[in-house]
Coordinates of N, CA and C in Angstrom, one line a residue:
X1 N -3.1 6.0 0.1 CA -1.7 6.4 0.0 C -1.3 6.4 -1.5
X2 N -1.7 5.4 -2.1 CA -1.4 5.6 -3.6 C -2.1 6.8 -4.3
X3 N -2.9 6.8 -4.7 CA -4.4 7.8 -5.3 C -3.8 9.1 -4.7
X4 N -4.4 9.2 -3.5 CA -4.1 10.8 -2.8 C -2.9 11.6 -3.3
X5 N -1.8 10.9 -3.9 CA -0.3 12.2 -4.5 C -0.5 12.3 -5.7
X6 N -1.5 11.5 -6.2 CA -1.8 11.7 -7.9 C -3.2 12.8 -8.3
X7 N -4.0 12.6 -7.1 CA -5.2 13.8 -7.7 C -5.1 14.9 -7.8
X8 N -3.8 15.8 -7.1 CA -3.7 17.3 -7.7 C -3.4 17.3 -9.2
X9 N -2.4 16.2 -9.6 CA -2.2 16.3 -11.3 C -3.0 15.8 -12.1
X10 N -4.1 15.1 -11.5 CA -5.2 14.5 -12.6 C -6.4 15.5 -12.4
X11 N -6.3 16.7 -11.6 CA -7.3 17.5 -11.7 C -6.9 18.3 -12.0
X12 N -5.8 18.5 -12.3 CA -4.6 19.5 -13.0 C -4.8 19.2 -14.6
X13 N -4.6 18.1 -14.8 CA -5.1 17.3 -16.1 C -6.5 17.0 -16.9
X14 N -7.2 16.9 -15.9 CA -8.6 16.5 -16.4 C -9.1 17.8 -15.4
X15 N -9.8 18.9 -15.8 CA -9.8 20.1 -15.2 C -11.9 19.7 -14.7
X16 N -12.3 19.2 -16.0 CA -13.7 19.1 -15.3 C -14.2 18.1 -15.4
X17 N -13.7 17.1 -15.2 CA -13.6 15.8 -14.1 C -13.8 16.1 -12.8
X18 N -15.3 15.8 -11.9 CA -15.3 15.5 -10.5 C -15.0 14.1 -10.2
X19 N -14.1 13.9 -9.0 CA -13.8 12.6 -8.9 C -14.0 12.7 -7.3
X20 N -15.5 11.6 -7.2 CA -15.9 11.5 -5.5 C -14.8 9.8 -5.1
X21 N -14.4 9.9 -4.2 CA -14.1 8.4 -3.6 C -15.0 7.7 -2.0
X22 N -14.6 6.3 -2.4 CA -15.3 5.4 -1.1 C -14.1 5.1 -0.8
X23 N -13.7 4.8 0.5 CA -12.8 4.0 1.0 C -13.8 3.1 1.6
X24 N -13.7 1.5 0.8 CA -13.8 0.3 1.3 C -13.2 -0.9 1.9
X25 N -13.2 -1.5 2.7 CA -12.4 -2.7 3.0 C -12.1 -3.5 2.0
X26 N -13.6 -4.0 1.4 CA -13.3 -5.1 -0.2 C -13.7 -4.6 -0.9
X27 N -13.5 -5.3 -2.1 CA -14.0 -4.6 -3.3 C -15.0 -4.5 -3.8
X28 N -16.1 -3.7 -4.5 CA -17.5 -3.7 -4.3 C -17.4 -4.5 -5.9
X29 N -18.5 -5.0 -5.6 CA -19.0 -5.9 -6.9 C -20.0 -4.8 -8.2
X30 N -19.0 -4.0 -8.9 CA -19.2 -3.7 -9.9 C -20.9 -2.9 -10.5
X31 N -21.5 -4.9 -10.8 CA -22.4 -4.9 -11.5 C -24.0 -4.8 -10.5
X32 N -23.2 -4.5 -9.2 CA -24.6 -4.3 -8.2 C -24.8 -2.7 -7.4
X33 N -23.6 -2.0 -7.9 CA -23.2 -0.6 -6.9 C -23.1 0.4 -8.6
X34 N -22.8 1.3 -7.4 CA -22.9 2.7 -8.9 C -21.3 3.1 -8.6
X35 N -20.7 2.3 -8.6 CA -18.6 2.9 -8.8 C -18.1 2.3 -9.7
X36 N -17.8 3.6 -10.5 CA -17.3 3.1 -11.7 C -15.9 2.7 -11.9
X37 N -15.3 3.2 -10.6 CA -14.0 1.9 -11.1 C -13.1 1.8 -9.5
X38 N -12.6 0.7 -9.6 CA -12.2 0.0 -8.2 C -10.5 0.3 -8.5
X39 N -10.1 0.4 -7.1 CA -8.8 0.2 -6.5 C -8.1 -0.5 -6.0
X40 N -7.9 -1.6 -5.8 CA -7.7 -2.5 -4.4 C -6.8 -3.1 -4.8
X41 N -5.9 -4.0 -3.7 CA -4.4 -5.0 -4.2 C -5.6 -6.2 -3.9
X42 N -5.3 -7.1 -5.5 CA -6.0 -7.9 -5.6 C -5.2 -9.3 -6.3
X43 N -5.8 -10.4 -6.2 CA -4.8 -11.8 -6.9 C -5.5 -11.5 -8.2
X44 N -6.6 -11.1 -8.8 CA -7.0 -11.3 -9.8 C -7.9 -10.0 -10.3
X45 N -8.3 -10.1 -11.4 CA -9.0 -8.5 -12.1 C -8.3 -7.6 -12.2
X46 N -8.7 -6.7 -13.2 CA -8.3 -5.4 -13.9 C -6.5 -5.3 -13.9
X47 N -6.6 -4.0 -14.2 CA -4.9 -3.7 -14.3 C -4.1 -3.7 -13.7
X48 N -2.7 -4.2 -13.3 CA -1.7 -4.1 -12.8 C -1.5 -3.1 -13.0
X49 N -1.3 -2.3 -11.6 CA -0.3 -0.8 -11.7 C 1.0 -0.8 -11.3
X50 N 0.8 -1.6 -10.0 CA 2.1 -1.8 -9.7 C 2.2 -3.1 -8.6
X51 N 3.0 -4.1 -8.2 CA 3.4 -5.1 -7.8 C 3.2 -4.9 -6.0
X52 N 3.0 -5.5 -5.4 CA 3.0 -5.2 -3.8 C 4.4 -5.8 -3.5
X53 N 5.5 -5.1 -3.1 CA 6.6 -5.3 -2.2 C 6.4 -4.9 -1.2
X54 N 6.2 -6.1 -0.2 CA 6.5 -5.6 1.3 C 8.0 -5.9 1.7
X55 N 7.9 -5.1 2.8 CA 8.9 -5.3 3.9 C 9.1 -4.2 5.2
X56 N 9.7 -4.2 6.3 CA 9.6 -3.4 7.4 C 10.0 -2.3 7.3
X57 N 9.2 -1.3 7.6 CA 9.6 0.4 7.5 C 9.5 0.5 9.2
X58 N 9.9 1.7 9.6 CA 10.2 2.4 10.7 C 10.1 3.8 10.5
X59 N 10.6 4.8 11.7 CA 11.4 5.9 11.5 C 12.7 5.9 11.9
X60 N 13.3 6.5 11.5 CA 15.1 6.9 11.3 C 15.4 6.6 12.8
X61 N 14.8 7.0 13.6 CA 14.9 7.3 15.0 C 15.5 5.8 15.5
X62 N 14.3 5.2 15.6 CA 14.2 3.3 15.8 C 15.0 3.0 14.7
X63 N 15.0 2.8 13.6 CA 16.2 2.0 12.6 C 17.7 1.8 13.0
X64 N 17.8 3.3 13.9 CA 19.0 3.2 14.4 C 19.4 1.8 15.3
X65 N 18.5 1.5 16.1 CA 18.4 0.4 17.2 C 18.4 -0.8 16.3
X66 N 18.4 -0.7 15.1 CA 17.9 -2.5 14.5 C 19.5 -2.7 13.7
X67 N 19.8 -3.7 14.1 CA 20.7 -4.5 13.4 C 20.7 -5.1 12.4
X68 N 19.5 -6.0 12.5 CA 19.5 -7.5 12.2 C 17.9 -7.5 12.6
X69 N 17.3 -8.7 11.5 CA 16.2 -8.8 11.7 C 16.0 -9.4 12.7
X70 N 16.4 -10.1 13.6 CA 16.2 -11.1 14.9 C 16.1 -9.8 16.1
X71 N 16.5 -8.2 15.7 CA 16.1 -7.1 16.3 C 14.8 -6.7 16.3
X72 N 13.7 -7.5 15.9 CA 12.5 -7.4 15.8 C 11.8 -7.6 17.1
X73 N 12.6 -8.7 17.8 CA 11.9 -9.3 18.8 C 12.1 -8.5 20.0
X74 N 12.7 -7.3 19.8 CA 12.8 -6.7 20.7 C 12.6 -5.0 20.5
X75 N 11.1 -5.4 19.6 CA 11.0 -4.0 19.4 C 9.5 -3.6 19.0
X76 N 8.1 -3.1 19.3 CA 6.8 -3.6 19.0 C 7.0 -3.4 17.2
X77 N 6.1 -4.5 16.8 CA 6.0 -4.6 15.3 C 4.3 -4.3 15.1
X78 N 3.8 -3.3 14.2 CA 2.8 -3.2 14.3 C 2.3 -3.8 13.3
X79 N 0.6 -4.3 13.4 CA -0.2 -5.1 12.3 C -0.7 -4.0 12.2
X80 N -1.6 -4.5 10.9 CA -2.7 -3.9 10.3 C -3.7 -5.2 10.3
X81 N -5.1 -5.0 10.6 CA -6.0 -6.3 10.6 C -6.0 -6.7 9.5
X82 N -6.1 -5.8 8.2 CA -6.9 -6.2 6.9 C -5.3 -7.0 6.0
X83 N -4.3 -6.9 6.6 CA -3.2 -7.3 6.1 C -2.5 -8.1 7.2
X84 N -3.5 -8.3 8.3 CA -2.4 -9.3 9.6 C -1.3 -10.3 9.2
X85 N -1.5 -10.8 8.0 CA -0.5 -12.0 7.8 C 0.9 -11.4 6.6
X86 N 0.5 -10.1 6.5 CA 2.0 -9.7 6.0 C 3.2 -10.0 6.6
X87 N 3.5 -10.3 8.1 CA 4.4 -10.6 9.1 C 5.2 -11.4 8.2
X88 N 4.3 -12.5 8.4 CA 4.5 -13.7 8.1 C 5.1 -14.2 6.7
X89 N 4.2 -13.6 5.7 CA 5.2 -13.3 4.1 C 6.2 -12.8 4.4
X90 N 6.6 -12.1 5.1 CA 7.4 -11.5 4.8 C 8.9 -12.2 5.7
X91 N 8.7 -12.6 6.1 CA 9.5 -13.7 7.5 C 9.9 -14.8 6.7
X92 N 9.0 -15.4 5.4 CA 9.0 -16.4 5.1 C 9.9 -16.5 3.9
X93 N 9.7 -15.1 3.3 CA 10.7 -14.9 2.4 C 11.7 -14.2 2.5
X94 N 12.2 -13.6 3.6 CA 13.4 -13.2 3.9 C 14.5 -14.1 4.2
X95 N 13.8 -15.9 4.6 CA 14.6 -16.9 4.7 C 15.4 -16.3 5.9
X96 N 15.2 -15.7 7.1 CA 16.0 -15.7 8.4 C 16.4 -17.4 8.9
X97 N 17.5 -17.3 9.4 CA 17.8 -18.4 10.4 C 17.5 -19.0 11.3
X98 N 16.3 -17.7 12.0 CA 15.8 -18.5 12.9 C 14.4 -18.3 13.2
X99 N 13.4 -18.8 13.7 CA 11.9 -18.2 13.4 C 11.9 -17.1 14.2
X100 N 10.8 -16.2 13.8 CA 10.7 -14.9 14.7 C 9.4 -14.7 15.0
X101 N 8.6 -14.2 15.8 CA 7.2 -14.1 16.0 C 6.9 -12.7 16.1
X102 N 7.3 -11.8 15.9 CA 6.8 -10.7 16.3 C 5.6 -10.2 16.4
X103 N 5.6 -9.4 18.0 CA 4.6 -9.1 18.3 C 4.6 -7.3 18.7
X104 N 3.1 -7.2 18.7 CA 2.7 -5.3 19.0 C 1.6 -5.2 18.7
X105 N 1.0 -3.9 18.6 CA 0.1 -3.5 18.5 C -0.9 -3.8 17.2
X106 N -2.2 -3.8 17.3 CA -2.9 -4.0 15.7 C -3.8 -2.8 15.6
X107 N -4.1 -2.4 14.3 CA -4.7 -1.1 13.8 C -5.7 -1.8 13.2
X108 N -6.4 -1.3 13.3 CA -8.0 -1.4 12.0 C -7.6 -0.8 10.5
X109 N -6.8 0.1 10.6 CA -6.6 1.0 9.6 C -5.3 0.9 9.2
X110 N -4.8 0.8 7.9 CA -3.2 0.8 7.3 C -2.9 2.1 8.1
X111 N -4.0 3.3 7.3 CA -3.3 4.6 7.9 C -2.8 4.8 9.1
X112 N -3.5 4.5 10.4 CA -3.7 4.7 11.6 C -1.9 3.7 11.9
X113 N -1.6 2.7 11.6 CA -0.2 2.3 12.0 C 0.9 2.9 11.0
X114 N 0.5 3.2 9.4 CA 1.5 4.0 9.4 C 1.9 5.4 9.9
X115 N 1.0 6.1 10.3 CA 1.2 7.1 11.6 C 2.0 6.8 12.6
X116 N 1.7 5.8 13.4 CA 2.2 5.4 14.4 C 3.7 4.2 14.2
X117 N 3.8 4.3 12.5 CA 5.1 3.9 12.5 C 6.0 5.5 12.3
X118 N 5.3 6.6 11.6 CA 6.1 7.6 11.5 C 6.5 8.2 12.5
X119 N 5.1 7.8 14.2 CA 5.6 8.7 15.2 C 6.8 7.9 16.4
X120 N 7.3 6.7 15.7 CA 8.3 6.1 16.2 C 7.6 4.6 16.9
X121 N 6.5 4.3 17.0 CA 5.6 3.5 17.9 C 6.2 2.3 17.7
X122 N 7.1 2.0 16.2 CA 7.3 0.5 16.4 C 7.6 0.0 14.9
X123 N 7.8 -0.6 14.8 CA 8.3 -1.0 13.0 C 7.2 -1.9 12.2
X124 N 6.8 -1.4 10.8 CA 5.7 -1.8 10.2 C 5.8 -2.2 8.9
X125 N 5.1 -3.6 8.5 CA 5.2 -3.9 7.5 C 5.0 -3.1 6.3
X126 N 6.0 -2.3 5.1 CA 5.2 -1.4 4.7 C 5.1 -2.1 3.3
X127 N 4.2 -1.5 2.3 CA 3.9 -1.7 1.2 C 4.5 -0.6 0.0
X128 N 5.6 -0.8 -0.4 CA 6.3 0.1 -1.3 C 5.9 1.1 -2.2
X129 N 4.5 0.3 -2.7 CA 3.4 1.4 -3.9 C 3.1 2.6 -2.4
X130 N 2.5 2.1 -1.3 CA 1.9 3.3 -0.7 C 2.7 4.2 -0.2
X131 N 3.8 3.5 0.4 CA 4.8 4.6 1.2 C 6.0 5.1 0.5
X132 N 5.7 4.8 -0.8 CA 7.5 5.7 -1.4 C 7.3 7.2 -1.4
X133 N 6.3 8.0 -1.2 CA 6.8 9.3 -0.8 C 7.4 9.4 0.9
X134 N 7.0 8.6 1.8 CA 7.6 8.3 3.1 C 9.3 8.2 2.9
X135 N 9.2 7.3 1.9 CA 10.5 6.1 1.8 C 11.4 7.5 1.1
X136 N 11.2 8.3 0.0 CA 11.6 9.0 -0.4 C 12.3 10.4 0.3
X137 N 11.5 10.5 0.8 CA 11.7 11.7 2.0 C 12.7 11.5 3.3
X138 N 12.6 10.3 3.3 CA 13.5 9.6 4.8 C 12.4 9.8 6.2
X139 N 11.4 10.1 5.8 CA 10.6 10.2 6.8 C 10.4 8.4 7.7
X140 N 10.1 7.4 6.6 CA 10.5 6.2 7.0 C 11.4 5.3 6.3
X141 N 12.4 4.5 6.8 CA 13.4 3.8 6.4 C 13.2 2.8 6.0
X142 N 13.8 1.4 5.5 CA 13.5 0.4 5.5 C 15.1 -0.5 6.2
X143 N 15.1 -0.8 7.7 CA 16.0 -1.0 8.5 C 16.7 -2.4 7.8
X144 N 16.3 -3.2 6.8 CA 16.7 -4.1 6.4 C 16.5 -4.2 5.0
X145 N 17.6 -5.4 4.8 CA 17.7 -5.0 2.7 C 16.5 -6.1 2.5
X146 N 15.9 -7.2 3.1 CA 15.3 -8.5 2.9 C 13.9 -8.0 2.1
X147 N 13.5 -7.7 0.7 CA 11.7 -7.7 0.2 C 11.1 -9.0 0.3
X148 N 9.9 -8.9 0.1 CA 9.0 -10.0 0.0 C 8.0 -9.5 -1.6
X149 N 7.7 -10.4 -2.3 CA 6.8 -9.7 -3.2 C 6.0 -10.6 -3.4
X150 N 4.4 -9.9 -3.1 CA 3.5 -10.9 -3.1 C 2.6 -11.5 -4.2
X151 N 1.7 -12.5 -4.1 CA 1.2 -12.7 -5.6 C 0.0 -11.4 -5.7
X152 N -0.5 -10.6 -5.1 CA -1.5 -10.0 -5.0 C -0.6 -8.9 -6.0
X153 N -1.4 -7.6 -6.5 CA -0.8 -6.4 -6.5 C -2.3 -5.3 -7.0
X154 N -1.4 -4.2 -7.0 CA -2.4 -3.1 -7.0 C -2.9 -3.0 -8.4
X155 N -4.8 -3.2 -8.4 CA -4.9 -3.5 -9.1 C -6.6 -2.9 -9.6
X156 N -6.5 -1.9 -11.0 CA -7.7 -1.0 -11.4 C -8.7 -1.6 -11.7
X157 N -9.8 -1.9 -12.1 CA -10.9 -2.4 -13.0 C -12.0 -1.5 -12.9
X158 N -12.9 -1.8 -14.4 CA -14.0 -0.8 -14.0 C -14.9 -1.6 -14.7
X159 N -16.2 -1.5 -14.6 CA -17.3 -2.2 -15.9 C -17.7 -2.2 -17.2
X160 N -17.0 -3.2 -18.1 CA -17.1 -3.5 -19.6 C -18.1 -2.3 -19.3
X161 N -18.1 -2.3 -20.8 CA -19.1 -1.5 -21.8 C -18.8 0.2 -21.9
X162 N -18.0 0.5 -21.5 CA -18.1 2.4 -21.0 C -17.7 2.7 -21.9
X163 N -17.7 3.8 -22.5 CA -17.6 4.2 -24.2 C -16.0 4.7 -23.7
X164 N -15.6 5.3 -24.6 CA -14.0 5.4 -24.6 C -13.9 7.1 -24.4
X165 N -15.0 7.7 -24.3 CA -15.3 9.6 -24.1 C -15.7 9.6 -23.0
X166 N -15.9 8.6 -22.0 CA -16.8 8.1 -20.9 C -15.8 8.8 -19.8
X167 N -16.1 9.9 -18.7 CA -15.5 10.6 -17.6 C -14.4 9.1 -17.0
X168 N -15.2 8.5 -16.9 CA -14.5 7.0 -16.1 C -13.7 6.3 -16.8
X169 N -14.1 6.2 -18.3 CA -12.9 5.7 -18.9 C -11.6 6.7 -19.5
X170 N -11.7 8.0 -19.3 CA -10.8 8.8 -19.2 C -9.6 8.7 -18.0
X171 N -10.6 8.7 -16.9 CA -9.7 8.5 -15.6 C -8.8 7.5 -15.5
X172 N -9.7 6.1 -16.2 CA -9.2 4.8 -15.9 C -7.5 4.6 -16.7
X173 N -8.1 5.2 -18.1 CA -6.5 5.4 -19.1 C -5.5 6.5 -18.3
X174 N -6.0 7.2 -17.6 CA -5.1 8.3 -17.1 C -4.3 7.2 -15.7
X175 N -5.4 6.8 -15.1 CA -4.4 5.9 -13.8 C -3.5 5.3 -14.7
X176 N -4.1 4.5 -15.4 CA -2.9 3.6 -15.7 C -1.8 4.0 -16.7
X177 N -1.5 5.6 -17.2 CA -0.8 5.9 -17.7 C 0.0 6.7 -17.1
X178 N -0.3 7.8 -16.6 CA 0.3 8.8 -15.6 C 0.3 8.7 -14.3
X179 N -0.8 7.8 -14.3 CA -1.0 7.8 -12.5 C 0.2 6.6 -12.3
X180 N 0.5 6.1 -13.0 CA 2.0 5.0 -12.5 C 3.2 5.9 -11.7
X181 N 3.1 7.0 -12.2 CA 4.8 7.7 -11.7 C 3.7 9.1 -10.6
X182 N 4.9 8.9 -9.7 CA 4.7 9.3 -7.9 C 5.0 10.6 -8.8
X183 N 4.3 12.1 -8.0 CA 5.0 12.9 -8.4 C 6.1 13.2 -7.1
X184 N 6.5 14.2 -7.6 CA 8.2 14.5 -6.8 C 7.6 14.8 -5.4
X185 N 8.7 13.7 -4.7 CA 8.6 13.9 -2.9 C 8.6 16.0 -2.3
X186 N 7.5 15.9 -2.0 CA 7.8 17.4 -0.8 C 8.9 17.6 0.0

């Protein structure tokens, strides 16, 4: 969700630059694989791009129905497995009054529930870096003012040594320069 609104302008930019991707669960260990540079929201390594702010996204549809976050409990909240305990940060830091347990469906996939938060299924922890063309567009809301921001964040690295003319280290200065700013919502 991050990456994918930035490659038309970085191949716009870097014209003969091929740029293959993996989507992995974790992060591959560098110095044993042939990828030259990693993505992933991490506590530690490479660049800060940007900070992980969660909190609950929806569609406009359901937002309507939420008041108050204690409207959670009466409305499915979807997980993501690889993120299951964002609930909970985020519960923890909103400082509500009273405990909430929300429960719903779980995805294997971020993508697969933010779909199913766009097609109304239920309210989802969202991650700010990934969904602000959502958030931008009004496609999903955020039914409540409460963020959470975690120690983790989104975060580049690639393997010492790469010369500074190096395809990869081109890319890597481009993420972290250009690739910061979303281009303009559709």
């Amino acid at each position: 969700f991050w990456l994918s609104p930035r490659l038309p302008r970085l191949r716009a930019e870097m014209p003969g630059t091929e740029i293959s991707i993996t989507a992995l669960e974790q992060p591959p260990n560098l110095k044993r694989t042939s990828y030259d540079l990693c993505l992933f929201f991490s506590d530690t390594d490479g660049t800060v791009l940007a900070e992980d702010v969660i909190f609950p996204v929806c569609a406009p549809a359901l937002a309507e129905r939420l008041e108050s976050p204690l409207d959670l409990l009466n409305v499915p909240c979807l997980y993501d497995t690889s993120w299951e305990e964002d609930w909970e940060h985020w519960l923890v830091q909103a400082a509500l009054p009273h405990h909430i347990a929300p429960r719903g469906p779980v995805y294997s996939l971020y993508a697969l529930a933010v779909e199913e938060a766009l097609n109304g299924a239920g309210v989802l922890i969202g991650h700010e870096t990934l969904l602000a063309p959502y958030l931008a567009r009004g496609q999903l809301v955020a039914p409540f003012g409460q963020k959470a921001t975690l120690a983790r964040a989104l975060r580049l690295w690639s393997m010492p040594g790469r010369s500074a003319g190096s395809a990869s280290h081109q890319v890597f200065s481009w993420l972290t320069q250009a690739g910061k700013t979303l281009p303009h919502p559709a």
